PDB file of C-alpha atoms in Angstrom:
ATOM      1  CA  MET O   1      71.220  42.027   7.891  1.00  0.00           C
ATOM      2  CA  ILE O   2      72.172  38.430   8.725  1.00  0.00           C
ATOM      3  CA  GLU O   3      74.768  37.044   6.314  1.00  0.00           C
ATOM      4  CA  ARG O   4      75.564  33.676   7.925  1.00  0.00           C
ATOM      5  CA  LEU O   5      73.566  30.977   9.727  1.00  0.00           C
ATOM      6  CA  CYS O   6      74.568  27.990  11.838  1.00  0.00           C
ATOM      7  CA  TYR O   7      73.572  24.699  10.258  1.00  0.00           C
ATOM      8  CA  VAL O   8      73.414  22.086  13.036  1.00  0.00           C
ATOM      9  CA  TYR O   9      73.798  18.355  12.311  1.00  0.00           C
ATOM     10  CA  GLY O  10      73.256  17.070  15.812  1.00  0.00           C
ATOM     11  CA  VAL O  11      74.604  16.998  19.348  1.00  0.00           C
ATOM     12  CA  VAL O  12      77.566  15.093  20.801  1.00  0.00           C
ATOM     13  CA  HIS O  13      79.444  15.037  24.085  1.00  0.00           C
ATOM     14  CA  SER O  14      81.830  17.960  24.534  1.00  0.00           C
ATOM     15  CA  SER O  15      84.804  15.586  24.524  1.00  0.00           C
ATOM     16  CA  VAL O  16      84.429  15.079  20.753  1.00  0.00           C
ATOM     17  CA  ASP O  17      87.260  16.676  18.766  1.00  0.00           C
ATOM     18  CA  PRO O  18      86.079  18.023  15.380  1.00  0.00           C
ATOM     19  CA  LYS O  19      89.582  18.074  13.858  1.00  0.00           C
ATOM     20  CA  THR O  20      89.011  14.746  12.112  1.00  0.00           C
ATOM     21  CA  ALA O  21      85.458  15.533  11.003  1.00  0.00           C
ATOM     22  CA  PRO O  22      84.727  15.308   7.266  1.00  0.00           C
ATOM     23  CA  ASN O  23      83.673  18.330   5.273  1.00  0.00           C
ATOM     24  CA  GLY O  24      80.092  19.264   5.969  1.00  0.00           C
ATOM     25  CA  ILE O  25      77.312  20.831   3.959  1.00  0.00           C
ATOM     26  CA  ASP O  26      78.565  22.753   0.899  1.00  0.00           C
ATOM     27  CA  GLY O  27      82.048  21.494   1.784  1.00  0.00           C
ATOM     28  CA  GLY O  28      82.133  23.682   4.888  1.00  0.00           C
ATOM     29  CA  ARG O  29      84.196  23.022   7.991  1.00  0.00           C
ATOM     30  CA  VAL O  30      82.491  21.299  10.913  1.00  0.00           C
ATOM     31  CA  SER O  31      82.955  22.988  14.280  1.00  0.00           C
ATOM     32  CA  VAL O  32      81.555  22.464  17.765  1.00  0.00           C
ATOM     33  CA  ILE O  33      79.470  24.916  19.760  1.00  0.00           C
ATOM     34  CA  SER O  34      79.540  23.814  23.391  1.00  0.00           C
ATOM     35  CA  ASN O  35      77.501  24.293  26.517  1.00  0.00           C
ATOM     36  CA  LYS O  36      78.677  22.359  29.572  1.00  0.00           C
ATOM     37  CA  ASP O  37      78.893  18.661  28.651  1.00  0.00           C
ATOM     38  CA  VAL O  38      77.171  18.810  25.253  1.00  0.00           C
ATOM     39  CA  SER O  39      78.220  20.260  21.921  1.00  0.00           C
ATOM     40  CA  ALA O  40      76.417  20.969  18.677  1.00  0.00           C
ATOM     41  CA  LEU O  41      78.124  19.980  15.429  1.00  0.00           C
ATOM     42  CA  ALA O  42      77.698  22.957  13.136  1.00  0.00           C
ATOM     43  CA  THR O  43      78.743  24.535   9.851  1.00  0.00           C
ATOM     44  CA  SER O  44      78.459  28.196   8.903  1.00  0.00           C
ATOM     45  CA  VAL O  45      76.286  28.615   5.786  1.00  0.00           C
ATOM     46  CA  SER O  46      75.036  31.512   3.700  1.00  0.00           C
ATOM     47  CA  ALA O  47      71.814  33.018   5.028  1.00  0.00           C
ATOM     48  CA  ASP O  48      70.723  33.731   1.452  1.00  0.00           C
ATOM     49  CA  ASP O  49      71.385  30.176   0.265  1.00  0.00           C
ATOM     50  CA  TYR O  50      69.510  28.657   3.196  1.00  0.00           C
ATOM     51  CA  ALA O  51      66.652  31.078   3.602  1.00  0.00           C
ATOM     52  CA  PRO O  52      63.533  28.995   4.373  1.00  0.00           C
ATOM     53  CA  GLU O  53      61.743  29.998   1.194  1.00  0.00           C
ATOM     54  CA  ARG O  54      64.757  29.073  -0.954  1.00  0.00           C
ATOM     55  CA  VAL O  55      65.207  25.700   0.726  1.00  0.00           C
ATOM     56  CA  GLU O  56      61.509  24.973   0.247  1.00  0.00           C
ATOM     57  CA  SER O  57      61.719  25.869  -3.434  1.00  0.00           C
ATOM     58  CA  LEU O  58      64.682  23.520  -3.941  1.00  0.00           C
ATOM     59  CA  THR O  59      63.361  20.460  -2.125  1.00  0.00           C
ATOM     60  CA  ALA O  60      62.043  19.116  -5.442  1.00  0.00           C
ATOM     61  CA  ASP O  61      65.580  19.274  -6.896  1.00  0.00           C
ATOM     62  CA  VAL O  62      66.800  15.738  -6.210  1.00  0.00           C
ATOM     63  CA  ASP O  63      70.456  16.488  -6.973  1.00  0.00           C
ATOM     64  CA  TRP O  64      70.519  19.557  -4.727  1.00  0.00           C
ATOM     65  CA  VAL O  65      68.881  17.724  -1.831  1.00  0.00           C
ATOM     66  CA  SER O  66      70.864  14.489  -2.209  1.00  0.00           C
ATOM     67  CA  GLN O  67      74.229  16.275  -2.089  1.00  0.00           C
ATOM     68  CA  ARG O  68      73.268  17.938   1.185  1.00  0.00           C
ATOM     69  CA  ALA O  69      71.678  14.788   2.570  1.00  0.00           C
ATOM     70  CA  MET O  70      74.922  12.902   1.954  1.00  0.00           C
ATOM     71  CA  ALA O  71      76.927  15.643   3.674  1.00  0.00           C
ATOM     72  CA  HIS O  72      74.502  15.659   6.615  1.00  0.00           C
ATOM     73  CA  ASP O  73      74.741  11.880   6.983  1.00  0.00           C
ATOM     74  CA  ARG O  74      78.517  11.898   6.473  1.00  0.00           C
ATOM     75  CA  VAL O  75      79.036  14.186   9.466  1.00  0.00           C
ATOM     76  CA  LEU O  76      76.626  12.240  11.684  1.00  0.00           C
ATOM     77  CA  THR O  77      78.168   8.905  10.689  1.00  0.00           C
ATOM     78  CA  TRP O  78      81.615  10.245  11.602  1.00  0.00           C
ATOM     79  CA  ALA O  79      80.221  11.393  14.950  1.00  0.00           C
ATOM     80  CA  SER O  80      78.557   8.021  15.535  1.00  0.00           C
ATOM     81  CA  ASP O  81      81.843   6.266  14.754  1.00  0.00           C
ATOM     82  CA  ASN O  82      83.413   8.305  17.551  1.00  0.00           C
ATOM     83  CA  GLY O  83      80.739   7.951  20.239  1.00  0.00           C
ATOM     84  CA  ALA O  84      77.153   8.851  21.053  1.00  0.00           C
ATOM     85  CA  VAL O  85      75.319  11.326  18.825  1.00  0.00           C
ATOM     86  CA  ILE O  86      71.812  12.773  18.764  1.00  0.00           C
ATOM     87  CA  PRO O  87      71.004  13.451  15.086  1.00  0.00           C
ATOM     88  CA  PHE O  88      68.991  16.546  14.180  1.00  0.00           C
ATOM     89  CA  PRO O  89      66.787  16.719  11.071  1.00  0.00           C
ATOM     90  CA  MET O  90      68.146  18.322   7.919  1.00  0.00           C
ATOM     91  CA  TRP O  91      67.726  22.087   7.613  1.00  0.00           C
ATOM     92  CA  THR O  92      68.119  22.696  11.365  1.00  0.00           C
ATOM     93  CA  LEU O  93      69.330  26.299  11.315  1.00  0.00           C
ATOM     94  CA  PHE O  94      70.087  28.892  13.985  1.00  0.00           C
ATOM     95  CA  ARG O  95      70.719  32.605  13.747  1.00  0.00           C
ATOM     96  CA  ASP O  96      74.189  32.363  15.307  1.00  0.00           C
ATOM     97  CA  ALA O  97      76.341  30.486  17.818  1.00  0.00           C
ATOM     98  CA  LYS O  98      74.662  32.308  20.688  1.00  0.00           C
ATOM     99  CA  ALA O  99      71.286  30.910  19.619  1.00  0.00           C
ATOM    100  CA  VAL O 100      72.779  27.415  19.438  1.00  0.00           C
ATOM    101  CA  LYS O 101      74.198  27.764  22.954  1.00  0.00           C
ATOM    102  CA  SER O 102      70.812  28.931  24.183  1.00  0.00           C
ATOM    103  CA  MET O 103      69.155  25.853  22.657  1.00  0.00           C
ATOM    104  CA  LEU O 104      71.709  23.574  24.317  1.00  0.00           C
ATOM    105  CA  SER O 105      71.158  25.265  27.660  1.00  0.00           C
ATOM    106  CA  LYS O 106      67.358  24.963  27.480  1.00  0.00           C
ATOM    107  CA  ARG O 107      67.463  21.329  26.403  1.00  0.00           C
ATOM    108  CA  LEU O 108      70.436  20.210  28.501  1.00  0.00           C
ATOM    109  CA  ASP O 109      68.503  17.869  30.814  1.00  0.00           C
ATOM    110  CA  GLU O 110      66.575  16.366  27.926  1.00  0.00           C
ATOM    111  CA  LEU O 111      69.707  15.876  25.815  1.00  0.00           C
ATOM    112  CA  GLU O 112      71.555  14.206  28.677  1.00  0.00           C
ATOM    113  CA  GLN O 113      68.597  11.865  29.236  1.00  0.00           C
ATOM    114  CA  THR O 114      68.643  10.957  25.546  1.00  0.00           C
ATOM    115  CA  PHE O 115      72.373  10.242  25.684  1.00  0.00           C
ATOM    116  CA  ALA O 116      71.804   8.008  28.707  1.00  0.00           C
ATOM    117  CA  ARG O 117      69.088   6.121  26.815  1.00  0.00           C
ATOM    118  CA  ILE O 118      70.808   5.592  23.453  1.00  0.00           C
ATOM    119  CA  GLY O 119      74.390   5.279  24.699  1.00  0.00           C
ATOM    120  CA  ASP O 120      76.780   4.369  21.877  1.00  0.00           C
ATOM    121  CA  GLY O 121      74.055   2.378  20.121  1.00  0.00           C
ATOM    122  CA  ARG O 122      74.083   2.131  16.332  1.00  0.00           C
ATOM    123  CA  GLU O 123      71.014   1.761  14.160  1.00  0.00           C
ATOM    124  CA  PHE O 124      70.458  -1.211  11.879  1.00  0.00           C
ATOM    125  CA  ILE O 125      67.506  -1.364   9.492  1.00  0.00           C
ATOM    126  CA  VAL O 126      65.926  -4.659   8.446  1.00  0.00           C
ATOM    127  CA  ARG O 127      63.274  -4.904   5.745  1.00  0.00           C
ATOM    128  CA  VAL O 128      61.735  -8.228   4.799  1.00  0.00           C
ATOM    129  CA  TYR O 129      59.722  -9.097   1.691  1.00  0.00           C
ATOM    130  CA  VAL O 130      57.788 -12.211   0.731  1.00  0.00           C
ATOM    131  CA  GLN O 131      57.564 -13.661  -2.769  1.00  0.00           C
ATOM    132  CA  PRO O 132      54.011 -15.076  -2.783  1.00  0.00           C
ATOM    133  CA  GLY O 133      54.656 -17.603  -5.553  1.00  0.00           C
ATOM    134  CA  VAL O 134      57.623 -19.158  -3.761  1.00  0.00           C
ATOM    135  CA  LEU O 135      55.805 -19.207  -0.423  1.00  0.00           C
ATOM    136  CA  GLN O 136      52.723 -20.838  -1.956  1.00  0.00           C
ATOM    137  CA  ALA O 137      54.883 -23.694  -3.216  1.00  0.00           C
ATOM    138  CA  ARG O 138      56.321 -24.209   0.287  1.00  0.00           C
ATOM    139  CA  LEU O 139      53.184 -23.643   2.369  1.00  0.00           C
ATOM    140  CA  GLY O 140      52.928 -27.311   3.276  1.00  0.00           C
ATOM    141  CA  GLU O 141      56.107 -26.900   5.342  1.00  0.00           C
ATOM    142  CA  HIS O 142      54.339 -24.285   7.459  1.00  0.00           C
ATOM    143  CA  SER O 143      50.829 -25.780   7.724  1.00  0.00           C
ATOM    144  CA  ALA O 144      50.147 -29.317   8.908  1.00  0.00           C
ATOM    145  CA  GLU O 145      46.446 -28.800   8.142  1.00  0.00           C
ATOM    146  CA  LEU O 146      47.193 -27.977   4.508  1.00  0.00           C
ATOM    147  CA  THR O 147      49.435 -31.025   4.125  1.00  0.00           C
ATOM    148  CA  ALA O 148      46.724 -33.269   5.573  1.00  0.00           C
ATOM    149  CA  LEU O 149      44.011 -31.845   3.305  1.00  0.00           C
ATOM    150  CA  GLU O 150      46.161 -32.262   0.185  1.00  0.00           C
ATOM    151  CA  ALA O 151      46.841 -35.886   1.098  1.00  0.00           C
ATOM    152  CA  GLN O 152      43.115 -36.432   1.684  1.00  0.00           C
ATOM    153  CA  ALA O 153      42.232 -34.811  -1.657  1.00  0.00           C
ATOM    154  CA  ALA O 154      44.670 -37.049  -3.515  1.00  0.00           C
ATOM    155  CA  ASN O 155      42.670 -40.112  -2.454  1.00  0.00           C
ATOM    156  CA  ALA O 156      39.161 -38.621  -2.537  1.00  0.00           C
ATOM    157  CA  THR O 157      36.258 -39.337  -4.885  1.00  0.00           C
ATOM    158  CA  PRO O 158      35.651 -36.698  -7.602  1.00  0.00           C
ATOM    159  CA  GLY O 159      32.863 -35.057  -5.597  1.00  0.00           C
ATOM    160  CA  GLN O 160      34.842 -34.997  -2.380  1.00  0.00           C
ATOM    161  CA  LYS O 161      37.961 -33.856  -4.234  1.00  0.00           C
ATOM    162  CA  TYR O 162      36.174 -30.791  -5.619  1.00  0.00           C
ATOM    163  CA  LEU O 163      35.049 -29.708  -2.140  1.00  0.00           C
ATOM    164  CA  LEU O 164      38.470 -30.385  -0.640  1.00  0.00           C
ATOM    165  CA  GLU O 165      40.223 -28.423  -3.392  1.00  0.00           C
ATOM    166  CA  ARG O 166      37.981 -25.425  -2.710  1.00  0.00           C
ATOM    167  CA  LYS O 167      38.860 -25.693   0.973  1.00  0.00           C
ATOM    168  CA  ILE O 168      42.554 -26.018   0.126  1.00  0.00           C
ATOM    169  CA  GLU O 169      42.373 -22.923  -2.098  1.00  0.00           C
ATOM    170  CA  ASN O 170      40.856 -20.847   0.718  1.00  0.00           C
ATOM    171  CA  LEU O 171      43.308 -22.257   3.243  1.00  0.00           C
ATOM    172  CA  ARG O 172      46.266 -21.442   0.991  1.00  0.00           C
ATOM    173  CA  ARG O 173      45.113 -17.829   0.670  1.00  0.00           C
ATOM    174  CA  ASP O 174      44.673 -17.393   4.408  1.00  0.00           C
ATOM    175  CA  ALA O 175      47.757 -19.436   5.303  1.00  0.00           C
ATOM    176  CA  GLY O 176      49.994 -17.298   3.081  1.00  0.00           C
ATOM    177  CA  ARG O 177      48.911 -14.176   4.929  1.00  0.00           C
ATOM    178  CA  ASP O 178      49.136 -15.830   8.347  1.00  0.00           C
ATOM    179  CA  VAL O 179      52.568 -17.343   7.706  1.00  0.00           C
ATOM    180  CA  SER O 180      53.925 -13.998   6.492  1.00  0.00           C
ATOM    181  CA  ALA O 181      52.700 -12.250   9.639  1.00  0.00           C
ATOM    182  CA  LYS O 182      54.103 -15.025  11.835  1.00  0.00           C
ATOM    183  CA  VAL O 183      57.512 -14.899  10.136  1.00  0.00           C
ATOM    184  CA  ALA O 184      57.660 -11.097  10.419  1.00  0.00           C
ATOM    185  CA  GLY O 185      56.921 -11.369  14.139  1.00  0.00           C
ATOM    186  CA  GLU O 186      59.497 -14.119  14.629  1.00  0.00           C
ATOM    187  CA  ILE O 187      62.218 -12.070  12.917  1.00  0.00           C
ATOM    188  CA  ASP O 188      61.326  -8.978  14.925  1.00  0.00           C
ATOM    189  CA  ASP O 189      61.390 -10.939  18.200  1.00  0.00           C
ATOM    190  CA  ALA O 190      64.736 -12.585  17.409  1.00  0.00           C
ATOM    191  CA  LEU O 191      66.439  -9.272  16.616  1.00  0.00           C
ATOM    192  CA  ARG O 192      64.695  -7.367  19.389  1.00  0.00           C
ATOM    193  CA  SER O 193      66.183  -9.768  21.947  1.00  0.00           C
ATOM    194  CA  CYS O 194      69.702  -8.473  21.255  1.00  0.00           C
ATOM    195  CA  SER O 195      68.776  -4.796  20.749  1.00  0.00           C
ATOM    196  CA  MET O 196      68.464  -1.844  23.108  1.00  0.00           C
ATOM    197  CA  GLU O 197      65.329  -0.504  21.402  1.00  0.00           C
ATOM    198  CA  THR O 198      63.246  -1.224  18.326  1.00  0.00           C
ATOM    199  CA  VAL O 199      61.085   0.916  16.066  1.00  0.00           C
ATOM    200  CA  ARG O 200      58.716  -1.020  13.798  1.00  0.00           C
ATOM    201  CA  GLU O 201      57.092   0.952  10.984  1.00  0.00           C
ATOM    202  CA  GLN O 202      54.477   0.166   8.370  1.00  0.00           C
ATOM    203  CA  PRO O 203      56.025  -2.017   5.631  1.00  0.00           C
ATOM    204  CA  VAL O 204      56.059  -0.232   2.276  1.00  0.00           C
ATOM    205  CA  ASN O 205      57.022  -1.396  -1.196  1.00  0.00           C
ATOM    206  CA  SER O 206      57.971   2.072  -2.425  1.00  0.00           C
ATOM    207  CA  GLY O 207      61.448   1.987  -3.953  1.00  0.00           C
ATOM    208  CA  ALA O 208      61.828  -1.795  -3.693  1.00  0.00           C
ATOM    209  CA  PRO O 209      62.398  -3.800  -6.897  1.00  0.00           C
ATOM    210  CA  ARG O 210      59.255  -5.619  -8.004  1.00  0.00           C
ATOM    211  CA  GLU O 211      61.021  -8.987  -7.897  1.00  0.00           C
ATOM    212  CA  GLN O 212      61.786  -8.392  -4.224  1.00  0.00           C
ATOM    213  CA  GLY O 213      58.182  -9.220  -3.353  1.00  0.00           C
ATOM    214  CA  ARG O 214      55.616  -7.797  -0.930  1.00  0.00           C
ATOM    215  CA  ALA O 215      56.945  -5.927   2.109  1.00  0.00           C
ATOM    216  CA  ILE O 216      56.073  -7.570   5.451  1.00  0.00           C
ATOM    217  CA  LEU O 217      58.572  -6.017   7.893  1.00  0.00           C
ATOM    218  CA  ASN O 218      60.198  -2.596   8.184  1.00  0.00           C
ATOM    219  CA  ALA O 219      62.058  -2.268  11.472  1.00  0.00           C
ATOM    220  CA  SER O 220      64.981  -0.341  12.954  1.00  0.00           C
ATOM    221  CA  PHE O 221      67.063  -1.734  15.787  1.00  0.00           C
ATOM    222  CA  LEU O 222      69.320   0.179  18.168  1.00  0.00           C
ATOM    223  CA  VAL O 223      72.214  -2.132  18.965  1.00  0.00           C
ATOM    224  CA  ALA O 224      74.969  -1.616  21.528  1.00  0.00           C
ATOM    225  CA  PRO O 225      78.474  -2.169  20.058  1.00  0.00           C
ATOM    226  CA  PRO O 226      79.158  -5.297  22.187  1.00  0.00           C
ATOM    227  CA  ASN O 227      75.952  -6.903  20.834  1.00  0.00           C
ATOM    228  CA  VAL O 228      76.499  -6.279  17.116  1.00  0.00           C
ATOM    229  CA  VAL O 229      77.979  -9.736  16.450  1.00  0.00           C
ATOM    230  CA  GLU O 230      75.096 -11.391  18.320  1.00  0.00           C
ATOM    231  CA  PHE O 231      72.627  -9.294  16.313  1.00  0.00           C
ATOM    232  CA  GLN O 232      74.269 -10.287  13.025  1.00  0.00           C
ATOM    233  CA  ARG O 233      74.206 -13.960  14.009  1.00  0.00           C
ATOM    234  CA  ALA O 234      70.511 -13.747  14.882  1.00  0.00           C
ATOM    235  CA  LEU O 235      69.807 -12.113  11.524  1.00  0.00           C
ATOM    236  CA  THR O 236      71.837 -14.739   9.652  1.00  0.00           C
ATOM    237  CA  SER O 237      69.873 -17.466  11.429  1.00  0.00           C
ATOM    238  CA  MET O 238      66.584 -15.889  10.320  1.00  0.00           C
ATOM    239  CA  VAL O 239      67.816 -15.546   6.727  1.00  0.00           C
ATOM    240  CA  ASN O 240      68.919 -19.185   6.586  1.00  0.00           C
ATOM    241  CA  LYS O 241      65.619 -20.351   8.082  1.00  0.00           C
ATOM    242  CA  HIS O 242      63.167 -18.313   6.011  1.00  0.00           C
ATOM    243  CA  GLU O 243      64.816 -17.408   2.693  1.00  0.00           C
ATOM    244  CA  PRO O 244      64.091 -20.844   1.146  1.00  0.00           C
ATOM    245  CA  SER O 245      60.360 -20.192   1.665  1.00  0.00           C
ATOM    246  CA  GLY O 246      60.467 -16.988  -0.380  1.00  0.00           C
ATOM    247  CA  PHE O 247      61.368 -14.371   2.233  1.00  0.00           C
ATOM    248  CA  LYS O 248      63.914 -11.798   1.071  1.00  0.00           C
ATOM    249  CA  PHE O 249      65.942  -9.635   3.453  1.00  0.00           C
ATOM    250  CA  ASP O 250      67.289  -6.095   3.010  1.00  0.00           C
ATOM    251  CA  PHE O 251      69.759  -5.155   5.772  1.00  0.00           C
ATOM    252  CA  THR O 252      71.591  -1.827   6.165  1.00  0.00           C
ATOM    253  CA  GLY O 253      73.733  -0.259   8.879  1.00  0.00           C
ATOM    254  CA  PRO O 254      75.310   0.724  11.084  1.00  0.00           C
ATOM    255  CA  TRP O 255      73.725   4.178  11.011  1.00  0.00           C
ATOM    256  CA  PRO O 256      73.499   6.989  13.531  1.00  0.00           C
ATOM    257  CA  PRO O 257      70.388   6.466  15.717  1.00  0.00           C
ATOM    258  CA  TYR O 258      68.022   8.430  13.446  1.00  0.00           C
ATOM    259  CA  HIS O 259      64.885   6.509  14.432  1.00  0.00           C
ATOM    260  CA  PHE O 260      65.593   6.633  18.152  1.00  0.00           C
ATOM    261  CA  VAL O 261      65.632  10.354  18.838  1.00  0.00           C
ATOM    262  CA  GLY O 262      63.001  12.028  16.659  1.00  0.00           C
ATOM    263  CA  GLU O 263      60.245  13.800  18.520  1.00  0.00           C
ATOM    264  CA  ARG O 264      61.474  12.384  21.792  1.00  0.00           C
ATOM    265  CA  SER O 265      64.410  14.792  21.637  1.00  0.00           C
ATOM    266  CA  ALA O 266      62.673  17.650  19.799  1.00  0.00           C
TER     267      ALA O 266
END
């Protein structure tokens, strides 16, 4: 009967020394299991505690999951602070060290290609929201057509004014959507120019405070260490340019390159 399993956080170069690693899942020690130039970061865990059916039954327990998620991220962040790392998803378990070595051997070429692609890059996440009310009040700054129509309406006869106001109302609705899309694209382009890779996902409002506004951009950027200052300057420039028009920014990082391995290294 199997009593222990190997919980694997991710893969690093074999030169990484685990002596300074933080405690891992359940407070366990983090060790390395090596094969040639790559090593898996692993912790020995109870086979009973991490049996698939038990893990599945506990995934609804927020406290139980969050404690392990923090430990998982803590180890990967430490690894990322010390060099390149390929993060694995939570609950990546192997029967024993031999099985881990076998995985490393089978995936060696693929893992080395991933290391070559991501380098020492760190992940930064940028989410942008628009506050429609604020943007509506500043739309004239973004649309010359709207400004011209409003000036025309101010001097129009009552009949003409009614028609112009209807046109302005429709233009404001469409312009708000168009400006938001344009701003999202501009921010993405500015940050992409100083990044190694970018992953842009569907913007979602889930978890964001209502006053934050409507989500228009949800993007992750892989940034090489020498380019971090340039990236931060580009982001600051975008904040200064667009925040007065009702665009709010949520910026986190650096993180391990979670969004830049995924299925490509599975």
